[in-house]
Short mmCIF file of N, CA, C and O in Angstrom, two decimals:
data_model
loop_
_atom_site.label_atom_id
_atom_site.label_comp_id
_atom_site.label_asym_id
_atom_site.label_seq_id
_atom_site.Cartn_x
_atom_site.Cartn_y
_atom_site.Cartn_z
N UNK Z 130 151.32 94.13 95.54
CA UNK Z 130 151.20 93.22 94.41
C UNK Z 130 150.96 93.96 93.10
O UNK Z 130 151.15 93.39 92.03
N UNK Z 131 150.53 95.22 93.18
CA UNK Z 131 150.31 95.99 91.95
C UNK Z 131 151.61 96.19 91.18
O UNK Z 131 151.63 96.06 89.96
N UNK Z 132 152.70 96.51 91.89
CA UNK Z 132 153.99 96.70 91.24
C UNK Z 132 154.47 95.38 90.62
O UNK Z 132 155.02 95.36 89.50
N UNK Z 133 154.26 94.27 91.31
CA UNK Z 133 154.66 92.96 90.78
C UNK Z 133 153.90 92.67 89.48
O UNK Z 133 154.48 92.24 88.49
N UNK Z 134 152.60 92.92 89.49
CA UNK Z 134 151.78 92.70 88.30
C UNK Z 134 152.22 93.62 87.16
O UNK Z 134 152.30 93.19 86.01
N UNK Z 135 152.54 94.84 87.50
CA UNK Z 135 153.02 95.79 86.49
C UNK Z 135 154.32 95.29 85.84
O UNK Z 135 154.48 95.36 84.62
N UNK Z 136 155.23 94.75 86.65
CA UNK Z 136 156.49 94.22 86.10
C UNK Z 136 156.23 93.03 85.19
O UNK Z 136 156.80 92.93 84.10
N UNK Z 137 155.37 92.11 85.62
CA UNK Z 137 155.06 90.95 84.78
C UNK Z 137 154.40 91.37 83.48
O UNK Z 137 154.68 90.82 82.42
N UNK Z 138 153.52 92.34 83.54
CA UNK Z 138 152.88 92.83 82.32
C UNK Z 138 153.87 93.53 81.41
O UNK Z 138 153.71 93.51 80.19
N UNK Z 139 154.91 94.13 81.97
CA UNK Z 139 155.92 94.80 81.14
C UNK Z 139 156.66 93.79 80.27
O UNK Z 139 157.08 94.11 79.17
N UNK Z 140 156.80 92.57 80.76
CA UNK Z 140 157.43 91.51 79.97
C UNK Z 140 156.57 91.21 78.75
O UNK Z 140 157.07 91.09 77.63
N UNK Z 141 155.27 91.10 78.96
CA UNK Z 141 154.36 90.82 77.85
C UNK Z 141 154.40 91.96 76.83
O UNK Z 141 154.38 91.72 75.62
N UNK Z 142 154.48 93.18 77.30
CA UNK Z 142 154.52 94.33 76.40
C UNK Z 142 155.80 94.39 75.58
O UNK Z 142 155.82 94.91 74.48
N UNK Z 143 156.89 93.83 76.14
CA UNK Z 143 158.16 93.81 75.41
C UNK Z 143 158.16 92.75 74.32
O UNK Z 143 159.13 92.60 73.61
N UNK Z 144 157.09 91.97 74.23
CA UNK Z 144 157.03 90.92 73.21
C UNK Z 144 157.81 89.68 73.59
O UNK Z 144 158.49 89.10 72.78
N UNK Z 145 157.73 89.29 74.84
CA UNK Z 145 158.41 88.08 75.31
C UNK Z 145 158.14 86.97 74.31
O UNK Z 145 157.00 86.58 74.09
N UNK Z 146 159.19 86.48 73.65
CA UNK Z 146 158.99 85.64 72.47
C UNK Z 146 158.32 84.28 72.68
O UNK Z 146 157.64 83.81 71.80
N UNK Z 147 158.48 83.65 73.81
CA UNK Z 147 157.95 82.30 73.96
C UNK Z 147 156.51 82.25 74.44
O UNK Z 147 155.83 81.26 74.28
N UNK Z 148 156.06 83.31 75.08
CA UNK Z 148 154.72 83.32 75.67
C UNK Z 148 154.55 82.15 76.63
O UNK Z 148 153.49 81.56 76.73
N UNK Z 149 155.63 81.79 77.34
CA UNK Z 149 155.61 80.73 78.34
C UNK Z 149 156.03 81.33 79.68
O UNK Z 149 156.97 82.12 79.74
N UNK Z 150 155.31 80.98 80.73
CA UNK Z 150 155.61 81.49 82.06
C UNK Z 150 156.09 80.35 82.95
O UNK Z 150 155.38 79.34 83.09
N UNK Z 151 157.27 80.47 83.54
CA UNK Z 151 157.77 79.41 84.43
C UNK Z 151 157.04 79.47 85.78
O UNK Z 151 157.53 80.04 86.74
N UNK Z 152 155.86 78.88 85.86
CA UNK Z 152 154.98 79.01 87.02
C UNK Z 152 155.60 78.42 88.28
O UNK Z 152 155.63 79.04 89.32
N UNK Z 153 156.07 77.18 88.19
CA UNK Z 153 156.76 76.49 89.28
C UNK Z 153 157.91 75.71 88.67
O UNK Z 153 157.97 75.54 87.45
N UNK Z 154 158.77 75.17 89.52
CA UNK Z 154 159.80 74.26 89.02
C UNK Z 154 159.11 73.14 88.26
O UNK Z 154 158.12 72.59 88.73
N UNK Z 155 159.63 72.81 87.11
CA UNK Z 155 159.13 71.76 86.22
C UNK Z 155 157.87 72.15 85.46
O UNK Z 155 157.46 71.42 84.57
N UNK Z 156 157.19 73.25 85.81
CA UNK Z 156 155.90 73.56 85.21
C UNK Z 156 155.91 74.92 84.53
O UNK Z 156 155.63 75.93 85.14
N UNK Z 157 156.20 74.90 83.24
CA UNK Z 157 156.05 76.11 82.43
C UNK Z 157 154.66 76.08 81.83
O UNK Z 157 154.23 75.06 81.29
N UNK Z 158 153.96 77.19 81.94
CA UNK Z 158 152.59 77.28 81.48
C UNK Z 158 152.46 78.43 80.48
O UNK Z 158 153.35 79.28 80.39
N UNK Z 159 151.36 78.47 79.73
CA UNK Z 159 151.17 79.61 78.83
C UNK Z 159 151.22 80.92 79.62
O UNK Z 159 150.77 81.00 80.75
N UNK Z 160 151.83 81.92 79.01
CA UNK Z 160 152.04 83.22 79.67
C UNK Z 160 150.71 83.96 79.73
O UNK Z 160 150.33 84.66 78.79
N UNK Z 161 149.98 83.77 80.82
CA UNK Z 161 148.65 84.36 80.98
C UNK Z 161 148.55 85.06 82.32
O UNK Z 161 148.93 84.50 83.34
N UNK Z 162 148.01 86.25 82.32
CA UNK Z 162 147.86 87.01 83.55
C UNK Z 162 146.99 86.29 84.58
O UNK Z 162 147.16 86.47 85.78
N UNK Z 163 146.10 85.43 84.13
CA UNK Z 163 145.22 84.70 85.03
C UNK Z 163 146.00 83.83 86.02
O UNK Z 163 145.50 83.48 87.08
N UNK Z 164 147.24 83.49 85.69
CA UNK Z 164 148.07 82.67 86.59
C UNK Z 164 148.53 83.45 87.82
O UNK Z 164 148.89 82.86 88.83
N UNK Z 165 148.54 84.75 87.75
CA UNK Z 165 149.15 85.57 88.79
C UNK Z 165 148.12 86.03 89.81
O UNK Z 165 147.77 87.20 89.91
N UNK Z 166 147.64 85.09 90.61
CA UNK Z 166 146.67 85.43 91.66
C UNK Z 166 147.35 86.27 92.74
O UNK Z 166 148.58 86.33 92.82
N UNK Z 167 146.56 86.89 93.57
CA UNK Z 167 147.10 87.67 94.68
C UNK Z 167 147.96 86.79 95.59
O UNK Z 167 149.03 87.21 96.03
N UNK Z 168 147.49 85.58 95.87
CA UNK Z 168 148.26 84.66 96.72
C UNK Z 168 149.59 84.29 96.08
O UNK Z 168 150.62 84.27 96.74
N UNK Z 169 149.57 84.00 94.78
CA UNK Z 169 150.79 83.64 94.07
C UNK Z 169 151.78 84.80 94.10
O UNK Z 169 152.96 84.61 94.42
N UNK Z 170 151.32 85.99 93.79
CA UNK Z 170 152.21 87.16 93.79
C UNK Z 170 152.75 87.45 95.18
O UNK Z 170 153.90 87.86 95.33
N UNK Z 171 151.95 87.21 96.20
CA UNK Z 171 152.41 87.44 97.58
C UNK Z 171 153.54 86.49 97.95
O UNK Z 171 154.41 86.84 98.76
N UNK Z 172 153.55 85.29 97.39
CA UNK Z 172 154.59 84.31 97.67
C UNK Z 172 155.90 84.62 96.94
O UNK Z 172 156.95 84.11 97.31
N UNK Z 173 155.82 85.43 95.89
CA UNK Z 173 156.99 85.74 95.07
C UNK Z 173 157.73 86.97 95.59
O UNK Z 173 157.11 87.93 96.05
N UNK Z 174 159.06 86.92 95.50
CA UNK Z 174 159.90 88.09 95.78
C UNK Z 174 160.40 88.61 94.44
O UNK Z 174 160.94 87.86 93.63
N UNK Z 175 160.20 89.89 94.20
CA UNK Z 175 160.65 90.52 92.96
C UNK Z 175 161.88 91.38 93.26
O UNK Z 175 161.90 92.12 94.24
N UNK Z 176 162.87 91.27 92.40
CA UNK Z 176 164.11 92.05 92.51
C UNK Z 176 164.26 92.84 91.22
O UNK Z 176 164.22 92.26 90.13
N UNK Z 177 164.44 94.14 91.33
CA UNK Z 177 164.50 94.98 90.14
C UNK Z 177 165.75 95.86 90.16
O UNK Z 177 166.17 96.36 91.21
N UNK Z 178 166.33 96.04 88.97
CA UNK Z 178 167.41 97.01 88.76
C UNK Z 178 167.17 97.60 87.37
O UNK Z 178 167.23 96.88 86.37
N UNK Z 179 166.88 98.88 87.32
CA UNK Z 179 166.56 99.52 86.04
C UNK Z 179 165.32 98.88 85.45
O UNK Z 179 164.30 98.73 86.12
N UNK Z 180 165.40 98.47 84.19
CA UNK Z 180 164.26 97.83 83.52
C UNK Z 180 164.27 96.32 83.68
O UNK Z 180 163.35 95.65 83.22
N UNK Z 181 165.32 95.78 84.29
CA UNK Z 181 165.43 94.33 84.46
C UNK Z 181 164.91 93.92 85.83
O UNK Z 181 165.03 94.65 86.80
N UNK Z 182 164.35 92.72 85.90
CA UNK Z 182 163.90 92.19 87.18
C UNK Z 182 163.92 90.68 87.12
O UNK Z 182 163.94 90.08 86.05
N UNK Z 183 163.97 90.08 88.30
CA UNK Z 183 163.79 88.64 88.39
C UNK Z 183 162.89 88.35 89.57
O UNK Z 183 162.66 89.20 90.43
N UNK Z 184 162.35 87.14 89.58
CA UNK Z 184 161.38 86.72 90.58
C UNK Z 184 161.91 85.47 91.26
O UNK Z 184 162.45 84.58 90.60
N UNK Z 185 161.75 85.39 92.58
CA UNK Z 185 162.11 84.20 93.34
C UNK Z 185 160.86 83.66 94.02
O UNK Z 185 160.07 84.41 94.56
N UNK Z 186 160.71 82.34 93.96
CA UNK Z 186 159.57 81.68 94.59
C UNK Z 186 160.06 80.41 95.26
O UNK Z 186 160.70 79.57 94.62
N UNK Z 187 159.77 80.25 96.55
CA UNK Z 187 160.11 79.01 97.24
C UNK Z 187 159.20 77.91 96.70
O UNK Z 187 158.00 78.10 96.55
N UNK Z 188 159.80 76.76 96.40
CA UNK Z 188 159.05 75.66 95.81
C UNK Z 188 159.56 74.35 96.39
O UNK Z 188 160.71 74.25 96.80
N UNK Z 189 158.72 73.35 96.41
CA UNK Z 189 159.07 72.01 96.90
C UNK Z 189 158.72 71.01 95.82
O UNK Z 189 157.57 70.92 95.40
N UNK Z 190 159.68 70.28 95.35
CA UNK Z 190 159.47 69.21 94.38
C UNK Z 190 160.35 68.03 94.79
O UNK Z 190 161.26 67.65 94.07
N UNK Z 191 160.12 67.51 95.97
CA UNK Z 191 160.96 66.45 96.50
C UNK Z 191 162.19 67.01 97.21
O UNK Z 191 162.76 66.36 98.07
N UNK Z 192 162.59 68.18 96.83
CA UNK Z 192 163.69 68.91 97.45
C UNK Z 192 163.27 70.38 97.54
O UNK Z 192 162.43 70.83 96.76
N UNK Z 193 163.88 71.11 98.47
CA UNK Z 193 163.54 72.54 98.55
C UNK Z 193 164.27 73.35 97.48
O UNK Z 193 165.48 73.29 97.37
N UNK Z 194 163.50 74.05 96.66
CA UNK Z 194 164.06 74.87 95.59
C UNK Z 194 163.71 76.34 95.79
O UNK Z 194 162.71 76.67 96.42
N UNK Z 195 164.54 77.17 95.23
CA UNK Z 195 164.23 78.58 95.07
C UNK Z 195 164.11 78.78 93.57
O UNK Z 195 165.11 78.76 92.84
N UNK Z 196 162.88 78.90 93.10
CA UNK Z 196 162.63 78.99 91.66
C UNK Z 196 162.89 80.41 91.18
O UNK Z 196 162.31 81.36 91.69
N UNK Z 197 163.77 80.53 90.20
CA UNK Z 197 164.17 81.82 89.64
C UNK Z 197 163.44 82.01 88.32
O UNK Z 197 163.46 81.14 87.45
N UNK Z 198 162.81 83.17 88.17
CA UNK Z 198 162.14 83.52 86.92
C UNK Z 198 162.83 84.79 86.40
O UNK Z 198 162.77 85.83 87.04
N UNK Z 199 163.52 84.67 85.28
CA UNK Z 199 164.22 85.81 84.70
C UNK Z 199 163.86 85.87 83.23
O UNK Z 199 164.00 84.88 82.52
N UNK Z 200 163.39 87.02 82.76
CA UNK Z 200 162.83 87.12 81.43
C UNK Z 200 163.73 87.84 80.43
O UNK Z 200 163.39 87.94 79.27
N UNK Z 201 164.86 88.34 80.87
CA UNK Z 201 165.76 89.04 79.96
C UNK Z 201 166.61 88.06 79.18
O UNK Z 201 166.79 86.91 79.56
N UNK Z 202 167.16 88.55 78.08
CA UNK Z 202 168.01 87.71 77.24
C UNK Z 202 169.46 87.78 77.68
O UNK Z 202 170.32 87.20 77.05
N UNK Z 203 169.74 88.46 78.76
CA UNK Z 203 171.12 88.72 79.18
C UNK Z 203 171.44 88.18 80.56
O UNK Z 203 172.21 88.76 81.29
N UNK Z 204 170.86 87.04 80.93
CA UNK Z 204 171.03 86.53 82.29
C UNK Z 204 172.49 86.22 82.63
O UNK Z 204 172.86 86.23 83.79
N UNK Z 205 173.31 85.94 81.63
CA UNK Z 205 174.71 85.64 81.92
C UNK Z 205 175.59 86.89 81.89
O UNK Z 205 176.77 86.82 82.15
N UNK Z 206 175.01 88.02 81.55
CA UNK Z 206 175.77 89.27 81.47
C UNK Z 206 175.37 90.28 82.54
O UNK Z 206 175.85 91.41 82.52
N UNK Z 207 174.48 89.91 83.43
CA UNK Z 207 174.00 90.83 84.46
C UNK Z 207 174.93 90.81 85.68
O UNK Z 207 174.99 89.81 86.39
N UNK Z 208 175.64 91.92 85.93
CA UNK Z 208 176.52 91.95 87.10
C UNK Z 208 175.73 91.76 88.40
O UNK Z 208 174.71 92.42 88.60
N UNK Z 209 176.15 90.83 89.19
CA UNK Z 209 175.53 90.62 90.50
C UNK Z 209 174.28 89.76 90.50
O UNK Z 209 173.81 89.38 91.57
N UNK Z 210 173.72 89.44 89.34
CA UNK Z 210 172.48 88.67 89.30
C UNK Z 210 172.67 87.30 89.96
O UNK Z 210 171.94 86.93 90.88
N UNK Z 211 173.66 86.54 89.51
CA UNK Z 211 173.86 85.20 90.05
C UNK Z 211 174.35 85.25 91.49
O UNK Z 211 173.99 84.39 92.30
N UNK Z 212 175.13 86.26 91.84
CA UNK Z 212 175.57 86.41 93.22
C UNK Z 212 174.35 86.59 94.14
O UNK Z 212 174.26 86.00 95.20
N UNK Z 213 173.38 87.42 93.71
CA UNK Z 213 172.16 87.64 94.50
C UNK Z 213 171.34 86.36 94.60
O UNK Z 213 170.85 85.99 95.67
N UNK Z 214 171.18 85.66 93.49
CA UNK Z 214 170.40 84.42 93.49
C UNK Z 214 171.03 83.38 94.41
O UNK Z 214 170.34 82.76 95.22
N UNK Z 215 172.32 83.19 94.30
CA UNK Z 215 173.02 82.22 95.14
C UNK Z 215 172.94 82.61 96.61
O UNK Z 215 172.72 81.77 97.48
N UNK Z 216 173.08 83.90 96.89
CA UNK Z 216 172.96 84.37 98.27
C UNK Z 216 171.58 84.04 98.84
O UNK Z 216 171.46 83.53 99.97
N UNK Z 217 170.52 84.33 98.08
CA UNK Z 217 169.16 84.07 98.54
C UNK Z 217 168.90 82.57 98.69
O UNK Z 217 168.25 82.14 99.64
N UNK Z 218 169.43 81.76 97.78
CA UNK Z 218 169.27 80.31 97.88
C UNK Z 218 169.96 79.78 99.12
O UNK Z 218 169.39 78.97 99.88
N UNK Z 219 171.17 80.22 99.36
CA UNK Z 219 171.91 79.80 100.56
C UNK Z 219 171.20 80.25 101.84
O UNK Z 219 171.13 79.51 102.82
N UNK Z 220 170.71 81.48 101.82
CA UNK Z 220 170.02 82.04 103.00
C UNK Z 220 168.78 81.23 103.36
O UNK Z 220 168.45 81.07 104.53
N UNK Z 221 168.10 80.69 102.35
CA UNK Z 221 166.87 79.94 102.59
C UNK Z 221 167.11 78.43 102.65
O UNK Z 221 166.17 77.66 102.85
N UNK Z 222 168.37 78.00 102.45
CA UNK Z 222 168.69 76.58 102.49
C UNK Z 222 168.10 75.81 101.32
O UNK Z 222 167.74 74.65 101.45
N UNK Z 223 168.01 76.45 100.16
CA UNK Z 223 167.39 75.84 98.99
C UNK Z 223 168.37 75.83 97.81
O UNK Z 223 169.30 76.61 97.77
N UNK Z 224 168.11 74.94 96.86
CA UNK Z 224 168.85 74.94 95.61
C UNK Z 224 168.14 75.84 94.62
O UNK Z 224 166.90 75.82 94.53
N UNK Z 225 168.89 76.64 93.88
CA UNK Z 225 168.28 77.51 92.86
C UNK Z 225 167.90 76.68 91.64
O UNK Z 225 168.64 75.80 91.21
N UNK Z 226 166.73 76.96 91.10
CA UNK Z 226 166.24 76.32 89.88
C UNK Z 226 165.84 77.43 88.92
O UNK Z 226 165.08 78.31 89.29
N UNK Z 227 166.34 77.39 87.70
CA UNK Z 227 165.95 78.39 86.71
C UNK Z 227 165.66 77.69 85.39
O UNK Z 227 166.37 76.76 85.00
N UNK Z 228 164.59 78.10 84.76
CA UNK Z 228 164.26 77.63 83.42
C UNK Z 228 164.79 78.66 82.44
O UNK Z 228 164.35 79.80 82.45
N UNK Z 229 165.75 78.24 81.62
CA UNK Z 229 166.30 79.14 80.62
C UNK Z 229 165.62 78.85 79.29
O UNK Z 229 165.67 77.72 78.81
N UNK Z 230 164.98 79.85 78.70
CA UNK Z 230 164.34 79.63 77.39
C UNK Z 230 165.35 79.16 76.36
O UNK Z 230 166.47 79.63 76.32
N UNK Z 231 164.94 78.22 75.53
CA UNK Z 231 165.86 77.64 74.55
C UNK Z 231 166.32 78.65 73.51
O UNK Z 231 167.37 78.49 72.92
N UNK Z 232 165.56 79.72 73.27
CA UNK Z 232 165.97 80.68 72.26
C UNK Z 232 167.23 81.43 72.64
O UNK Z 232 167.90 82.00 71.82
N UNK Z 233 167.57 81.41 73.90
CA UNK Z 233 168.70 82.19 74.38
C UNK Z 233 170.00 81.41 74.31
O UNK Z 233 171.05 81.95 74.03
N UNK Z 234 169.94 80.13 74.61
CA UNK Z 234 171.15 79.32 74.60
C UNK Z 234 172.04 79.60 75.79
O UNK Z 234 171.78 80.48 76.61
N UNK Z 235 173.09 78.84 75.91
CA UNK Z 235 174.03 78.95 77.01
C UNK Z 235 175.37 79.44 76.50
O UNK Z 235 175.73 79.20 75.35
N UNK Z 236 176.13 80.11 77.37
CA UNK Z 236 177.47 80.53 76.94
C UNK Z 236 178.33 79.30 76.62
O UNK Z 236 178.19 78.26 77.26
N UNK Z 237 179.19 79.43 75.66
CA UNK Z 237 180.04 78.33 75.25
C UNK Z 237 180.89 77.79 76.39
O UNK Z 237 181.15 76.61 76.47
N UNK Z 238 181.36 78.67 77.26
CA UNK Z 238 182.26 78.23 78.34
C UNK Z 238 181.52 77.54 79.48
O UNK Z 238 182.12 77.05 80.41
N UNK Z 239 180.20 77.51 79.43
CA UNK Z 239 179.43 76.91 80.52
C UNK Z 239 179.50 75.39 80.45
O UNK Z 239 179.20 74.79 79.44
N UNK Z 240 179.89 74.79 81.56
CA UNK Z 240 179.89 73.33 81.63
C UNK Z 240 179.04 72.84 82.80
O UNK Z 240 178.91 71.66 83.00
N UNK Z 241 178.45 73.76 83.54
CA UNK Z 241 177.70 73.38 84.74
C UNK Z 241 176.19 73.34 84.49
O UNK Z 241 175.44 73.09 85.40
N UNK Z 242 175.76 73.59 83.27
CA UNK Z 242 174.35 73.60 82.96
C UNK Z 242 174.07 72.62 81.85
O UNK Z 242 174.92 72.33 81.02
N UNK Z 243 172.86 72.10 81.82
CA UNK Z 243 172.41 71.33 80.67
C UNK Z 243 171.21 72.07 80.09
O UNK Z 243 170.52 72.80 80.79
N UNK Z 244 170.96 71.87 78.84
CA UNK Z 244 169.92 72.61 78.13
C UNK Z 244 168.94 71.65 77.50
O UNK Z 244 169.32 70.63 76.94
N UNK Z 245 167.66 71.95 77.62
CA UNK Z 245 166.64 71.15 76.97
C UNK Z 245 165.46 72.03 76.65
O UNK Z 245 165.29 73.09 77.24
N UNK Z 246 164.65 71.61 75.72
CA UNK Z 246 163.44 72.33 75.38
C UNK Z 246 162.38 71.92 76.40
O UNK Z 246 162.16 70.74 76.63
N UNK Z 247 161.72 72.90 77.06
CA UNK Z 247 160.77 72.55 78.11
C UNK Z 247 159.47 71.96 77.57
O UNK Z 247 159.07 72.24 76.46
N UNK Z 248 158.83 71.15 78.40
CA UNK Z 248 157.48 70.68 78.13
C UNK Z 248 156.54 71.74 78.66
O UNK Z 248 156.70 72.22 79.77
N UNK Z 249 155.55 72.09 77.89
CA UNK Z 249 154.59 73.11 78.30
C UNK Z 249 153.23 72.46 78.46
O UNK Z 249 152.77 71.75 77.57
N UNK Z 250 152.59 72.70 79.60
CA UNK Z 250 151.29 72.12 79.91
C UNK Z 250 150.19 73.07 79.43
O UNK Z 250 150.17 74.24 79.79
N UNK Z 251 149.29 72.58 78.61
CA UNK Z 251 148.10 73.32 78.22
C UNK Z 251 146.90 72.51 78.66
O UNK Z 251 146.70 71.40 78.19
N UNK Z 252 146.11 73.03 79.58
CA UNK Z 252 144.96 72.30 80.06
C UNK Z 252 145.25 71.58 81.37
O UNK Z 252 146.21 71.87 82.05
N UNK Z 253 144.39 70.65 81.71
CA UNK Z 253 144.49 69.94 82.97
C UNK Z 253 144.62 68.46 82.74
O UNK Z 253 144.07 67.92 81.79
N UNK Z 254 145.28 67.81 83.66
CA UNK Z 254 145.39 66.36 83.63
C UNK Z 254 144.29 65.81 84.53
O UNK Z 254 144.17 66.22 85.68
N UNK Z 255 143.50 64.91 84.01
CA UNK Z 255 142.40 64.33 84.78
C UNK Z 255 142.86 63.00 85.35
O UNK Z 255 143.35 62.14 84.62
N UNK Z 256 142.69 62.82 86.64
CA UNK Z 256 143.02 61.54 87.29
C UNK Z 256 141.72 60.87 87.69
O UNK Z 256 141.01 61.34 88.56
N UNK Z 257 141.39 59.79 87.01
CA UNK Z 257 140.17 59.07 87.32
C UNK Z 257 140.49 57.88 88.19
O UNK Z 257 141.49 57.20 87.98
N UNK Z 258 139.64 57.61 89.15
CA UNK Z 258 139.81 56.42 89.98
C UNK Z 258 138.64 55.49 89.72
O UNK Z 258 137.51 55.91 89.46
N UNK Z 259 138.92 54.22 89.78
CA UNK Z 259 137.85 53.23 89.53
C UNK Z 259 137.12 52.90 90.79
O UNK Z 259 137.62 52.90 91.85
#
């Protein structure tokens, strides 16, 4: 887990512009090291090539997902990146889910993706029962 933590910290050192961490599918949280517990890091698979890396996490949100976390600005230009993600999703019987930061945008020729600005959770939601 030390290498995983080192990679995540390298993103912060590069000045990751949004300071948002895609913790789970649907849940982007403030980019804080406190989120990366030993258990959380153990559940994640990290894939690295050179200075680039991505993270895969099995997630359940009504359907089985393979949550992809990629912090580079070149996700559509990385040879083999999507092939690897699709292979891992198929191998685990899950659909791939990726949160693309809005600052990056989508390629013009893309018609299979939709783009939206994510909701970011700060704090906790309290559920009171009467």
